[in-house]
Amino acid sequence: MTRQLKILEHTLASLLRRKAKNLSLLVVYAFTIATLGSVLFLTHALKTEASDSLAAAPELVVQRLAAGRNELIPVAYAERIRALPGVEKVTPRVWGYYYDALVKANFTLMGTAGEAEQIELLEGHLPSNPDECAVGSGVAAIFGAEIGDRLVLIDSHEQNRLYKISGLFSTASSLLTNDLILLPETTLREFFAIDEQRATDLAVEIYNQREVKTLAKKIRFHLPDTRPITRSEILHTYTTIFNWRSGMMLAVTLAALIAFCILAWDKATGISSEEKREIGILKALGWETADVLAIKFWEGLAISLTAFLLGIVAAWLHVFVLGAPALVPILKGWSVIFPDFPLTARVDLLQLLTLAFLTIVPYLACTLIPAWKTAVTDPEQVMRN
Amino acid sequence: MLIKAEKLCKIYNRHQPDEMNAVNDVSLEIERNEVVAITGPSGSGKTSLLSLLGCMSRPTSGRVQLAGRTVSQLPESFLAAIRREHFGFIFQHFNLIREISVIENVLLPLVPTGIPMSQMKLRGDKVLAQLALGDKAKVKANRLSGGEQQRVAIARALIAEPQVIIADEPTAHLDSRLATELLDILTVLHEAGKTILIATHDPYVYEHPLISRVLSMSDGTLRGAVRS
Amino acid sequence: MIRSRLFLGLIGCGVLLCFALLSYGQLQDPDLHGKRQLVKLLGLTDLALFSEARYTRHPSQADLFSAFQDYPAAFEHFPSGSLIAPAPVGLNRWISIHDPNERLP
C-alpha cells in the first residue's frame, strides 16, 4: 500500500514536470469525453422520455394505405373492427399537418371530441366551443400568443379562420405537445374539408394486452388495405431512433474521437529517449519491471480517469443543466419550432461503463505497452542506448 | 569472498552482423572491503564487466556469485532486489532525473520498498547532511553544479546502505579539485567498510593510495593485476 | 506523499460527484402521471421533436416510403433524418399474411 502510494507520488511528480503538455492532453481528452458523453446522455434521456410517456399511447393505430401512401380511413371500418372479439373501443381520430407561411413552420392539428377530464399539464381548458383551440408552448411562443388571444389559420378553402386560445400546454409537456394545435373535431373537419365518413386513423383499445398481435393480424385479414401499428412498434421506433447508428452526431464525434486517438497514440507510444533513459535509471537503482509498469499505469490512469470524470461531469451539466446548447442545433435540423424541453436526468449506467471502458482502457494500453518493451530489457542496455 | 566471477562472457547482438564480444572469459574474486580499480582504454569492456558484477545485465555464459550465492541466473525481479539491497551505482553521467528535486532523486531506490515515507525522509536527510547537501534538498537536480550533481549521485548510491559501491568513470566530468573531493568521500566509505569497484582510465584515480588493486582490461579480457 | 493523497482525494471527490449526479437523475420525479394522462387522452403517438416533415414529426406513423421518396439509397432530405434510423422493415413492422385461406385463430 505505502509502496504503491510512493510510486504514485513519484508518478505525479514526473507528470508535473511536463505541466503544459499533460494539461493540454487532459483538456483535449476531457473534451472528447464530454462530447461523446453529451450525445449519449441526450439520446438516452430522449429515449427514456419517449418510452416512459408513450407507454400510454393507443394499443393499436389503424391506418389505411393506398398506393403505398397514407390515406384517410373510412369511419365504417371502425364498426368492423369493433365487431372483432377482444376489441374494447375504436376511436376515429382526425389530425393532420398545417404549414404556416407567415412563420414558416409546420404544426400538427389535432381534433378532440371534447374530453371532460381536466388535463394536468394544460393551463386553461380544452376547446369546448367550435372557435376555441388549445396550443402547445412552441406555437404560443412563435405567435407570441397567450390564453385569450386569437390564432389566425388559413383553412383548405383559403379562408382566414380565427380561434380563441382557451388552453396552453405547459413547457413540461413540450416534448409531446410543442407544435400541437387542438381544435374540436367538427371544427377540424371543416378546416381540412374532411367529410364525416372519413378519419385520419383509428385508435383501437383492446381488453387483453396479449391479443394485440392477433388482433392486428385479424384486422389485416379482414381489411387488407389497412396497416395496424401496435404500441410496441411505436416504442420500438423510438428505441431505434436514437441508437448508435443514428448518423450525424456520432459521425461528428467519431471524427473527434479518431483525432484524439491519433494524438493519444502519438503521445503514449512515442516513448522518448528521455523516458527510456529514466526507465533505465530506475531499473539500475533496483526498480523491478513491475514497478516501472506501475508508474506508467498510474500515469495513464491519472490522465484518463481525471479526464473521464471531468468529461462526464461537464457532459451532465451541458445536457441536463444547460439543455445541450451545443447539440440542439444539430438535433434541430430544419425545424422552425423546436421544443425547449426539460429533460429528466436519466443515465444508462451500462452505457457510461462502456464509455469508460472504451476510453480509459485503450489509453492505458497505449501507455503501458511501449513502456513494457523498454522495461523488460536489461538496465545496462537501456543506459547504453 | 564477496564477489566471485567465473569465466564471464558477454556478447551483444548475438548472431547478428554487428555481434560484439564485450567481455571474454573473465574470472576474478573481490574480497570484502577491497577497493578495486579496473583500467583500460574506452571500449575495452570495463562498463560491461561492472554491469555484469553489479547484476545490471546477465552474462551470456559463466556466472557471478555474491557472498557465495550464484546470482547471475536469477530472474529479473530478484536481480532488481539484489541491485537495490547490495549495490550502489555511481554513473559516468550522474544519471539524475533532471526536473525533480535532490531529495526525490536520492530517495528513488527506496520508492518501490515497504519503507514508510517518514523513515525514508530521515535517511535521506542524513545522507544529504553527510555529503554537505543538506541545504539543497528541495532544489531541482538540473540547477546544481557538476560537483553537487556528483554528490547527489553518491547520496543516491548510499541511500539503501549497500555493501558494494560501483563507480563507472566517476571523475570523467570532474576537475582535479572535485576528483580529490570524490576520492576523499570514497576513502570515508572504505573506512566505513564498503567494498568499492571503480572503472577508470584516469591515473589520478588508479594511482591513489586508496586503491588496493588495479586490474587492466583490453578487448574484453583481463590482462591481470597492474598493481596490488 | 502530499501529491498522491491530494490526487486520490480529488479522484474520490470526482467519483462521488459523478455518482451524486447520476443518482440525482434516478431520484428525480419525471412527472410521468401528467405526461401519460396527456398521451392517453389525446392519443399521442410521437415526440414533437422535429416538425419539418411528416416522417420526422411522426416517425412511428409515417408510411414506409416517405423517408425515401424516390429510392431507398437516396440522400436524406432533412438534417434530422440522419438521426432517425430507417424503420426496421421485416422485423415486426409489417404484419403480413402469407396465405389468404389460412385459418386465423
XYZ file of C-alpha atoms in Angstrom:
718
model
C 0.000 0.000 0.000
C 2.670 2.511 1.026
C 4.727 1.186 -1.862
C 2.031 1.945 -4.446
C 1.379 5.296 -2.788
C 5.058 6.163 -3.085
C 5.128 5.076 -6.707
C 2.046 7.242 -7.314
C 3.819 10.149 -5.642
C 6.778 9.725 -7.967
C 4.434 9.465 -10.977
C 2.649 12.690 -10.070
C 5.971 14.446 -9.559
C 7.077 13.362 -13.015
C 3.717 14.300 -14.595
C 4.015 17.757 -13.090
C 7.390 18.161 -14.769
C 5.625 18.407 -18.121
C 2.724 20.520 -16.942
C 1.780 22.216 -20.209
C 1.918 19.042 -22.265
C -0.067 16.915 -19.852
C -2.578 19.644 -19.127
C -3.329 20.169 -22.815
C -3.679 16.425 -23.253
C -6.074 16.349 -20.307
C -8.183 19.140 -21.776
C -8.455 17.502 -25.209
C -9.204 14.134 -23.622
C -11.884 15.576 -21.311
C -13.408 17.492 -24.216
C -13.707 14.328 -26.302
C -15.346 12.500 -23.408
C -17.671 15.434 -22.771
C -18.780 15.426 -26.425
C -19.354 11.689 -26.516
C -20.990 11.796 -23.090
C -23.324 14.606 -24.137
C -24.524 12.626 -27.153
C -25.069 9.532 -25.025
C -26.815 11.425 -22.224
C -29.083 13.356 -24.575
C -30.115 10.398 -26.712
C -30.649 8.193 -23.696
C -32.737 10.846 -21.941
C -34.860 11.268 -25.069
C -35.269 7.529 -25.421
C -36.346 7.197 -21.792
C -38.672 10.147 -22.178
C -40.280 8.533 -25.232
C -40.674 5.097 -23.739
C -41.947 6.488 -20.426
C -44.631 8.770 -21.788
C -45.579 6.885 -24.942
C -46.293 3.816 -22.836
C -49.804 5.297 -22.655
C -50.150 5.574 -26.459
C -53.033 3.751 -28.156
C -52.515 -0.015 -28.174
C -53.241 -0.128 -31.864
C -53.450 2.565 -34.519
C -55.034 1.506 -37.781
C -54.135 3.467 -40.899
C -55.314 2.972 -44.418
C -52.778 2.648 -47.170
C -53.464 3.325 -50.806
C -50.762 3.109 -53.433
C -48.168 2.958 -50.709
C -49.297 6.171 -49.053
C -51.364 7.020 -46.057
C -54.972 7.684 -46.965
C -57.996 8.746 -44.955
C -59.697 5.746 -43.473
C -63.476 5.180 -43.797
C -65.178 5.549 -40.417
C -67.181 2.446 -41.333
C -64.001 0.430 -40.759
C -64.338 1.317 -37.084
C -67.560 -0.658 -36.875
C -65.983 -3.704 -38.493
C -63.029 -3.586 -36.116
C -65.285 -3.076 -33.100
C -67.106 -6.277 -34.054
C -63.929 -8.311 -33.616
C -63.873 -10.172 -30.299
C -61.459 -8.649 -27.783
C -61.792 -5.071 -29.012
C -62.853 -2.668 -26.297
C -63.184 0.621 -28.110
C -62.408 2.129 -31.506
C -61.969 5.903 -31.808
C -61.728 7.527 -35.234
C -59.127 10.299 -34.991
C -58.793 13.378 -37.143
C -55.428 15.079 -37.319
C -53.097 16.480 -39.894
C -50.366 18.954 -40.689
C -50.599 22.648 -41.278
C -47.889 24.851 -42.741
C -47.994 28.480 -41.765
C -46.415 30.559 -44.500
C -46.076 33.556 -42.245
C -43.888 31.988 -39.592
C -42.646 29.261 -41.960
C -43.366 26.478 -39.507
C -45.229 23.173 -39.570
C -47.865 22.494 -36.946
C -49.786 19.396 -36.037
C -53.540 19.997 -35.900
C -55.494 17.515 -33.874
C -59.211 17.109 -33.267
C -60.668 16.458 -29.819
C -64.064 15.017 -29.108
C -64.272 17.279 -26.075
C -62.881 15.115 -23.267
C -64.387 16.094 -19.960
C -61.345 15.190 -17.901
C -59.045 18.019 -16.836
C -55.524 17.631 -18.246
C -52.846 18.213 -15.610
C -50.316 19.731 -17.968
C -52.799 22.130 -19.550
C -53.294 25.650 -18.358
C -56.847 26.760 -19.094
C -59.208 24.202 -20.673
C -59.613 22.109 -23.794
C -61.583 23.758 -26.601
C -65.278 23.477 -25.820
C -66.689 25.900 -28.424
C -66.266 25.460 -32.200
C -63.980 28.521 -32.322
C -61.663 27.628 -29.477
C -58.293 25.941 -29.523
C -55.562 24.719 -27.193
C -51.941 25.123 -28.266
C -48.511 23.854 -27.329
C -45.918 26.213 -25.932
C -43.926 26.253 -29.184
C -46.972 27.501 -31.082
C -47.725 30.109 -28.452
C -44.109 31.257 -28.488
C -43.816 31.636 -32.257
C -47.012 33.679 -32.466
C -46.349 35.463 -29.182
C -49.822 34.403 -28.090
C -51.341 33.900 -24.662
C -54.591 32.470 -23.347
C -57.484 34.567 -24.622
C -55.611 35.678 -27.751
C -56.797 34.726 -31.183
C -54.979 32.473 -33.580
C -55.385 33.033 -37.332
C -55.151 29.948 -39.501
C -55.932 29.613 -43.198
C -58.162 26.665 -43.972
C -58.251 24.485 -47.059
C -60.647 26.917 -48.794
C -58.089 29.723 -48.319
C -60.355 31.312 -45.736
C -58.944 33.036 -42.667
C -60.217 31.372 -39.514
C -59.971 32.845 -36.037
C -59.663 30.612 -33.000
C -59.556 31.771 -29.423
C -56.809 30.157 -27.360
C -58.573 28.538 -24.429
C -55.731 26.364 -23.213
C -51.950 26.336 -23.205
C -49.838 23.237 -22.657
C -47.136 23.662 -20.055
C -43.463 23.522 -21.061
C -43.095 20.337 -19.020
C -45.084 18.636 -21.775
C -43.486 20.400 -24.729
C -41.617 17.293 -25.839
C -45.074 15.916 -26.643
C -47.142 18.986 -27.412
C -44.804 21.683 -28.686
C -46.254 22.100 -32.189
C -49.762 20.929 -31.325
C -52.936 22.885 -32.066
C -56.013 21.181 -30.627
C -59.370 22.004 -32.209
C -62.805 20.499 -31.708
C -63.184 17.594 -34.111
C -66.052 19.131 -36.080
C -64.115 22.368 -36.476
C -61.079 20.476 -37.712
C -63.172 18.519 -40.250
C -64.414 21.803 -41.626
C -60.901 23.246 -41.603
C -59.349 20.327 -43.508
C -62.553 19.643 -45.500
C -62.730 16.059 -44.362
C -66.217 14.586 -44.588
C -67.969 12.740 -41.757
C -67.366 9.360 -43.350
C -63.611 9.574 -43.097
C -60.954 9.895 -40.406
C -57.148 10.121 -40.361
C -56.767 6.860 -38.496
C -58.421 4.679 -35.889
C -57.193 4.262 -32.332
C -58.104 0.809 -31.041
C -58.260 -0.196 -27.392
C -58.058 -3.846 -26.528
C -59.085 -5.811 -23.430
C -56.180 -8.210 -23.314
C -52.665 -6.991 -23.991
C -51.567 -10.396 -25.221
C -54.079 -10.342 -28.050
C -52.688 -7.204 -29.697
C -50.697 -9.089 -32.312
C -53.510 -11.497 -33.091
C -55.969 -8.653 -33.437
C -53.576 -6.764 -35.692
C -53.398 -9.853 -37.894
C -57.171 -10.174 -37.927
C -57.585 -6.534 -38.901
C -55.140 -7.011 -41.763
C -57.040 -10.137 -42.774
C -60.454 -8.502 -42.806
C -59.327 -5.100 -44.071
C -56.365 -5.798 -46.337
C -55.812 -2.138 -47.240
C -55.024 -1.190 -43.629
C -51.844 -1.073 -41.688
C -52.146 -1.621 -37.947
C -49.348 -0.151 -35.836
C -49.025 -1.607 -32.363
C -47.852 0.333 -29.338
C -44.790 -1.870 -29.053
C -43.882 -0.857 -32.591
C -44.189 2.803 -31.632
C -41.921 2.251 -28.646
C -39.552 0.209 -30.760
C -39.351 3.039 -33.268
C -38.190 5.339 -30.512
C -35.627 2.953 -29.120
C -34.110 2.623 -32.581
C -34.383 6.319 -33.415
C -31.550 7.499 -31.238
C -29.436 4.401 -31.329
C -25.764 4.319 -32.115
C -26.314 4.114 -35.824
C -28.115 7.384 -35.847
C -25.655 9.063 -38.043
C -24.545 12.613 -37.994
C -23.971 13.395 -34.332
C -21.984 10.258 -33.742
C -20.147 10.628 -37.027
C -19.104 14.111 -35.984
C -17.949 12.965 -32.570
C -16.329 9.928 -34.104
C -14.077 12.221 -36.085
C -13.142 13.945 -32.819
C -12.538 10.582 -31.213
C -10.310 9.415 -34.020
C -8.352 12.674 -33.897
C -7.918 12.170 -30.188
C -6.835 8.562 -30.654
C -4.122 9.693 -33.053
C -2.971 12.279 -30.534
C -3.031 9.821 -27.652
C -1.324 7.146 -29.684
C 1.362 9.555 -30.707
C 1.856 10.822 -27.185
C 1.749 7.474 -25.467
C 3.529 5.155 -27.876
C 6.295 7.506 -28.861
C 8.325 6.803 -25.751
C 11.100 9.369 -25.906
C 14.783 8.665 -25.391
C 14.493 10.755 -22.223
C 11.819 8.417 -20.898
C 13.852 5.393 -21.936
C 16.838 6.773 -20.038
C 14.663 7.302 -16.980
C 13.345 3.764 -17.107
C 16.957 2.555 -17.358
C 17.993 4.631 -14.343
C 15.098 3.370 -12.254
C 15.855 -0.227 -13.173
C 19.538 0.226 -12.354
C 18.508 1.628 -8.972
C 16.689 -1.607 -8.195
C 13.200 -0.998 -9.570
C 11.572 -4.133 -10.924
C 9.852 -4.246 -14.295
C 6.548 -4.356 -12.413
C 7.421 -1.149 -10.533
C 8.289 0.653 -13.745
C 5.000 -0.514 -15.241
C 3.199 0.649 -12.106
C 4.470 4.181 -12.807
C 3.168 4.018 -16.348
C -0.118 2.543 -15.141
C -0.615 5.339 -12.631
C 0.407 7.871 -15.236
C -2.159 6.571 -17.730
C -4.826 6.241 -15.072
C -4.171 9.688 -13.630
C -4.735 11.278 -17.029
C -7.535 9.094 -18.351
C -9.546 8.844 -15.132
C -9.281 12.558 -14.413
C -10.284 13.334 -17.997
C -13.156 10.852 -17.827
C -14.558 12.286 -14.597
C -14.167 15.866 -15.820
C -15.733 14.987 -19.164
C -18.701 13.180 -17.654
C -19.465 15.956 -15.189
C -19.158 18.519 -17.998
C -21.449 16.449 -20.240
C -24.018 16.112 -17.456
C -24.054 19.820 -16.788
C -24.158 20.549 -20.516
C -27.127 18.302 -21.212
C -29.216 18.465 -18.050
C -28.483 21.927 -16.701
C -27.771 23.982 -19.815
C -30.086 21.985 -22.110
C -27.412 20.745 -24.535
C -26.816 24.060 -26.357
C -24.009 22.530 -28.409
C -26.111 19.615 -29.650
C -29.515 21.215 -30.144
C -28.559 22.911 -33.437
C -27.634 19.501 -34.832
C -30.784 17.895 -33.454
C -32.934 20.740 -34.583
C -32.108 20.456 -38.256
C -34.569 22.498 -40.240
C -37.284 22.521 -37.612
C -38.548 26.039 -37.182
C -40.009 25.357 -33.795
C -38.037 23.150 -31.532
C -39.193 22.175 -28.067
C -37.491 23.765 -25.113
C -37.838 20.636 -23.061
C -36.655 19.949 -19.553
C -35.069 16.502 -19.568
C -35.161 14.032 -16.738
C -31.534 13.258 -15.945
C -31.770 9.536 -16.568
C -28.397 7.974 -17.318
C -27.729 4.485 -18.527
C -25.053 3.081 -16.235
C -24.106 0.373 -18.721
C -23.615 2.983 -21.432
C -21.439 5.001 -19.067
C -19.342 1.975 -18.164
C -18.940 1.167 -21.853
C -17.756 4.703 -22.484
C -15.337 4.420 -19.548
C -14.067 1.111 -20.862
C -13.661 2.377 -24.410
C -11.759 5.494 -23.400
C -9.711 4.518 -20.337
C -8.551 1.038 -21.312
C -7.104 1.878 -24.763
C -5.279 4.850 -23.285
C -3.824 2.700 -20.512
C -2.818 0.093 -23.067
C -1.001 2.568 -25.258
C 0.923 3.991 -22.306
C 1.771 0.570 -20.885
C 2.804 -1.434 -23.933
C 5.736 0.689 -25.203
C 6.983 1.190 -21.632
C 6.792 -2.530 -21.072
C 9.010 -3.135 -24.095
C 11.633 -0.810 -22.619
C 11.208 -2.034 -19.060
C 11.907 -5.695 -19.787
C 15.330 -5.052 -21.295
C 18.407 -5.048 -19.059
C 19.001 -1.657 -17.451
C 22.565 -1.603 -18.671
C 21.413 -1.881 -22.278
C 18.828 0.850 -21.789
C 21.509 3.181 -20.479
C 23.975 2.423 -23.203
C 21.484 3.381 -25.914
C 34.947 -13.546 -0.607
C 32.216 -11.146 -1.557
C 32.039 -11.298 -5.334
C 33.322 -14.113 -7.463
C 33.134 -14.197 -11.244
C 33.806 -17.361 -13.194
C 34.528 -17.387 -16.916
C 32.228 -14.468 -17.636
C 31.334 -13.796 -21.265
C 29.019 -11.119 -22.594
C 28.164 -10.988 -26.264
C 25.927 -8.232 -27.620
C 23.765 -8.609 -30.723
C 24.483 -12.295 -30.889
C 24.211 -13.975 -34.317
C 23.912 -10.600 -35.977
C 26.387 -8.832 -38.279
C 27.269 -6.344 -35.529
C 27.952 -9.037 -32.924
C 30.312 -7.744 -30.237
C 32.258 -9.659 -27.662
C 32.339 -7.150 -24.812
C 33.541 -9.399 -22.011
C 35.523 -12.511 -22.783
C 36.315 -15.256 -20.292
C 36.844 -13.070 -17.235
C 37.339 -14.656 -13.833
C 38.023 -12.633 -10.701
C 37.444 -12.519 -6.993
C 36.821 -9.493 -4.852
C 37.186 -9.538 -1.103
C 35.062 -7.650 1.371
C 36.193 -4.037 1.945
C 38.544 -4.145 -1.040
C 38.889 -1.145 -3.382
C 39.445 -2.384 -6.914
C 40.107 -0.200 -9.958
C 39.605 -1.561 -13.464
C 41.540 0.349 -16.085
C 41.788 0.149 -19.800
C 41.035 2.181 -22.894
C 37.455 3.027 -23.716
C 35.665 0.141 -25.397
C 37.755 -2.392 -23.513
C 34.686 -3.752 -21.703
C 35.061 -2.064 -18.300
C 31.442 -0.889 -18.142
C 30.163 -4.254 -19.364
C 32.140 -6.068 -16.687
C 30.909 -3.716 -13.969
C 27.301 -4.153 -15.025
C 27.707 -7.941 -15.002
C 29.219 -7.806 -11.498
C 26.520 -5.362 -10.378
C 23.663 -7.569 -11.655
C 22.595 -4.979 -14.200
C 22.840 -7.478 -17.003
C 23.152 -11.212 -17.290
C 26.221 -12.951 -18.713
C 25.989 -14.844 -21.980
C 27.958 -17.569 -20.228
C 29.794 -18.001 -16.924
C 28.430 -16.987 -13.556
C 28.594 -14.396 -10.807
C 28.465 -15.301 -7.126
C 27.576 -12.802 -4.463
C 28.523 -13.871 -0.928
C 28.632 -17.495 -2.056
C 25.266 -17.427 -3.848
C 25.032 -17.655 -7.642
C 23.040 -14.609 -8.731
C 23.672 -14.351 -12.453
C 20.894 -16.739 -13.448
C 18.221 -15.397 -11.117
C 15.025 -13.989 -12.586
C 14.741 -10.267 -13.182
C 12.712 -9.403 -10.072
C 15.365 -10.996 -7.818
C 18.147 -9.193 -9.650
C 16.328 -5.884 -9.096
C 16.121 -6.582 -5.366
C 19.807 -7.549 -5.279
C 20.780 -4.343 -7.097
C 18.776 -2.326 -4.619
C 19.993 -4.033 -1.475
C 23.634 -4.815 -2.247
C 24.875 -2.312 -4.804
C 25.099 1.432 -5.049
C 25.858 2.779 -8.523
C 27.641 5.988 -9.396
C 27.318 6.547 -13.141
C 29.585 8.379 -15.508
C 26.940 10.944 -16.444
C 25.493 11.016 -12.896
C 22.158 9.877 -14.416
C 19.998 12.015 -12.191
C 16.397 12.697 -13.155
C 16.755 16.330 -14.008
C 13.491 18.053 -13.245
C 12.792 16.558 -9.822
C 14.319 17.707 -6.565
C 17.549 16.474 -4.976
C 15.770 14.640 -2.178
C 13.386 12.971 -4.656
C 16.376 11.789 -6.689
C 18.168 10.479 -3.641
C 15.128 8.570 -2.394
C 14.407 6.883 -5.750
C 15.923 3.477 -4.827
C 13.666 3.281 -1.747
C 10.401 4.120 -3.543
C 9.484 0.556 -4.540
C 10.029 -0.740 -0.988
C 7.781 -1.013 2.024
C 9.765 1.578 3.979
C 7.409 4.335 5.143
C 7.901 7.802 3.719
C 8.784 9.374 7.081
C 11.697 6.949 7.599
C 12.834 7.454 4.029
C 12.933 11.209 4.602
C 15.051 10.734 7.758
C 17.516 8.547 5.896
C 17.630 10.958 3.003
C 18.305 13.942 5.248
C 21.085 12.027 6.994
C 22.835 11.053 3.767
C 22.496 14.557 2.339
C 23.962 16.018 5.517
C 26.932 13.650 5.266
C 27.614 14.893 1.751
C 27.117 18.543 2.677
C 23.956 18.823 0.593
C 21.563 19.461 3.485
C 20.501 22.872 2.200
C 19.964 21.680 -1.383
C 17.302 19.053 -0.653
C 14.447 20.909 -2.373
C 16.494 22.218 -5.295
C 15.867 20.674 -8.688
C 18.707 18.435 -9.881
C 19.320 20.408 -13.071
C 20.015 23.568 -11.041
C 23.103 22.038 -9.398
C 26.764 22.382 -10.298
C 28.697 19.371 -11.610
C 30.275 18.630 -8.232
C 26.932 18.868 -6.471
C 25.343 16.553 -9.006
C 28.150 14.087 -8.401
C 27.498 14.195 -4.657
C 23.739 13.738 -5.221
C 24.577 10.665 -7.313
C 26.728 9.357 -4.443
C 23.979 10.103 -1.930
C 21.543 8.137 -4.101
C 24.026 5.234 -4.261
C 24.301 5.219 -0.468
C 20.653 5.626 0.491
C 19.864 1.890 0.518
C 23.016 1.216 2.594
C 24.628 -1.165 0.106
C 27.758 -3.246 0.763
C 29.280 -2.562 -2.642
C 29.753 0.774 -4.394
C 30.231 0.548 -8.162
C 31.516 3.664 -9.890
C 31.836 3.915 -13.666
C 34.350 6.596 -14.754
C 33.409 8.769 -11.757
C 35.935 11.509 -12.490
C 35.363 11.760 -16.242
C 33.433 15.021 -15.941
C 35.137 16.499 -12.882
C 38.099 18.828 -12.488
C 41.011 17.804 -10.233
C 39.595 19.608 -7.190
C 36.278 17.745 -7.475
C 38.120 14.488 -8.235
C 40.045 14.871 -4.962
C 36.783 15.564 -3.158
C 35.289 12.405 -4.656
C 38.254 10.280 -3.621
C 38.014 11.715 -0.118
C 34.388 10.634 0.036
C 35.297 7.174 -1.263
C 38.033 6.941 1.393
C 35.455 7.637 4.087
C 33.195 4.976 2.619
C 36.063 2.495 2.501
C 36.760 3.203 6.143
C 33.089 2.562 6.848
C 33.560 -0.945 5.469
C 32.223 -0.641 1.936
C 33.638 -2.615 -0.952
C 34.366 -0.326 -3.888
C 34.695 -1.117 -7.598
C 35.843 1.652 -9.912
C 36.213 1.612 -13.690
C 38.529 4.401 -14.739
C 41.283 5.362 -17.109
C 42.251 8.365 -15.007
C 45.749 7.757 -13.487
C 44.875 10.192 -10.702
C 42.289 7.684 -9.527
C 44.050 4.372 -10.002
C 47.327 5.658 -8.586
C 45.590 6.923 -5.434
C 46.669 5.133 -2.235
C 43.009 4.221 -1.560
C 43.043 1.692 -4.398
C 44.126 -1.680 -3.128
C 44.216 -3.449 -6.506
C 44.312 -2.306 -10.114
C 43.155 -4.630 -12.892
C 43.794 -3.858 -16.539
C 41.361 -4.739 -19.313
C 41.634 -4.713 -23.048
C 39.413 -6.213 -25.745
C 37.119 -7.723 -23.144
C 39.752 -9.751 -21.332
C 41.503 -9.147 -18.064
C 45.241 -8.639 -18.547
C 45.955 -9.302 -14.897
C 46.807 -7.048 -11.992
C 48.820 -3.919 -12.695
C 49.350 -3.273 -9.037
C 48.147 -4.874 -5.864
C 3.005 11.972 -0.014
C 1.011 15.176 -0.237
C 0.560 14.932 -4.001
C -0.674 11.349 -4.032
C -3.107 11.928 -1.151
C -4.401 15.067 -2.859
C -4.752 13.224 -6.147
C -6.583 10.269 -4.626
C -8.781 12.683 -2.695
C -9.684 14.605 -5.845
C -10.382 11.426 -7.794
C -12.541 10.217 -4.892
C -14.451 13.504 -4.914
C -14.883 13.242 -8.687
C -16.265 9.719 -8.437
C -18.607 10.788 -5.631
C -19.762 13.797 -7.635
C -20.443 11.557 -10.636
C -22.453 9.178 -8.503
C -24.334 12.062 -6.927
C -25.252 13.435 -10.361
C -26.297 10.024 -11.634
C -28.388 9.191 -8.605
C -29.933 12.665 -8.683
C -31.267 11.771 -12.129
C -32.579 8.436 -10.940
C -34.348 10.033 -7.979
C -35.746 12.929 -9.982
C -39.514 12.742 -10.319
C -40.222 12.786 -14.051
C -43.962 13.578 -13.562
C -44.934 10.583 -15.609
C -48.522 10.724 -14.495
C -49.211 14.045 -16.175
C -47.472 13.063 -19.386
C -49.162 9.683 -19.578
C -52.560 11.241 -18.974
C -51.880 13.667 -21.804
C -50.773 10.883 -24.148
C -53.734 8.730 -23.236
C -56.381 11.411 -23.525
C -55.110 12.893 -26.768
C -53.943 9.597 -28.231
C -50.459 10.928 -28.967
C -48.069 8.573 -30.687
C -44.864 10.564 -31.174
C -42.470 13.129 -29.718
C -42.776 16.676 -31.046
C -39.039 16.929 -31.722
C -38.690 17.553 -35.442
C -41.568 19.263 -37.151
C -40.127 19.709 -40.618
C -41.693 16.687 -42.283
C -44.351 14.038 -41.742
C -41.867 11.281 -41.295
C -39.767 13.203 -38.792
C -42.724 14.570 -36.813
C -44.472 11.201 -36.590
C -41.820 8.589 -37.332
C -43.924 5.779 -35.954
C -46.937 6.719 -38.076
C -45.238 7.621 -41.322
C -45.692 5.345 -44.281
C -42.601 3.408 -45.052
C -41.825 5.204 -48.259
C -41.885 8.828 -47.260
C -38.412 8.734 -45.754
C -37.098 7.508 -49.079
C -39.303 9.303 -51.510
C -37.544 8.118 -54.607
C -35.101 5.391 -53.845
C -34.048 3.723 -50.616
C -30.425 4.771 -51.004
C -31.215 8.376 -51.870
C -29.744 11.007 -49.620
C -31.864 12.218 -46.787
C -33.528 15.499 -47.329
C -33.828 16.767 -43.791
C -30.906 17.008 -41.359
C -32.865 15.344 -38.596
C -33.491 12.420 -40.929
C -29.907 11.441 -40.235
C -30.768 10.944 -36.588
C -33.670 8.700 -37.388
C -32.616 5.260 -38.442
C -34.721 3.670 -41.177
C -37.637 1.688 -39.836
C -36.660 -1.925 -39.264
C -38.571 -3.394 -42.171
C -39.244 -7.062 -41.748
C -38.710 -7.183 -38.013
C -42.199 -6.661 -36.731
C -43.029 -3.625 -38.737
C -45.390 -5.328 -41.092
C -47.882 -7.919 -40.180
C -48.046 -9.959 -43.322
C -50.477 -12.551 -44.435
C -48.906 -15.387 -46.341
C -51.947 -17.365 -47.287
C -55.325 -15.686 -47.581
C -57.018 -19.057 -46.989
C -55.057 -19.709 -43.816
C -57.437 -20.028 -40.884
C -56.879 -17.408 -38.275
C -57.116 -18.265 -34.596
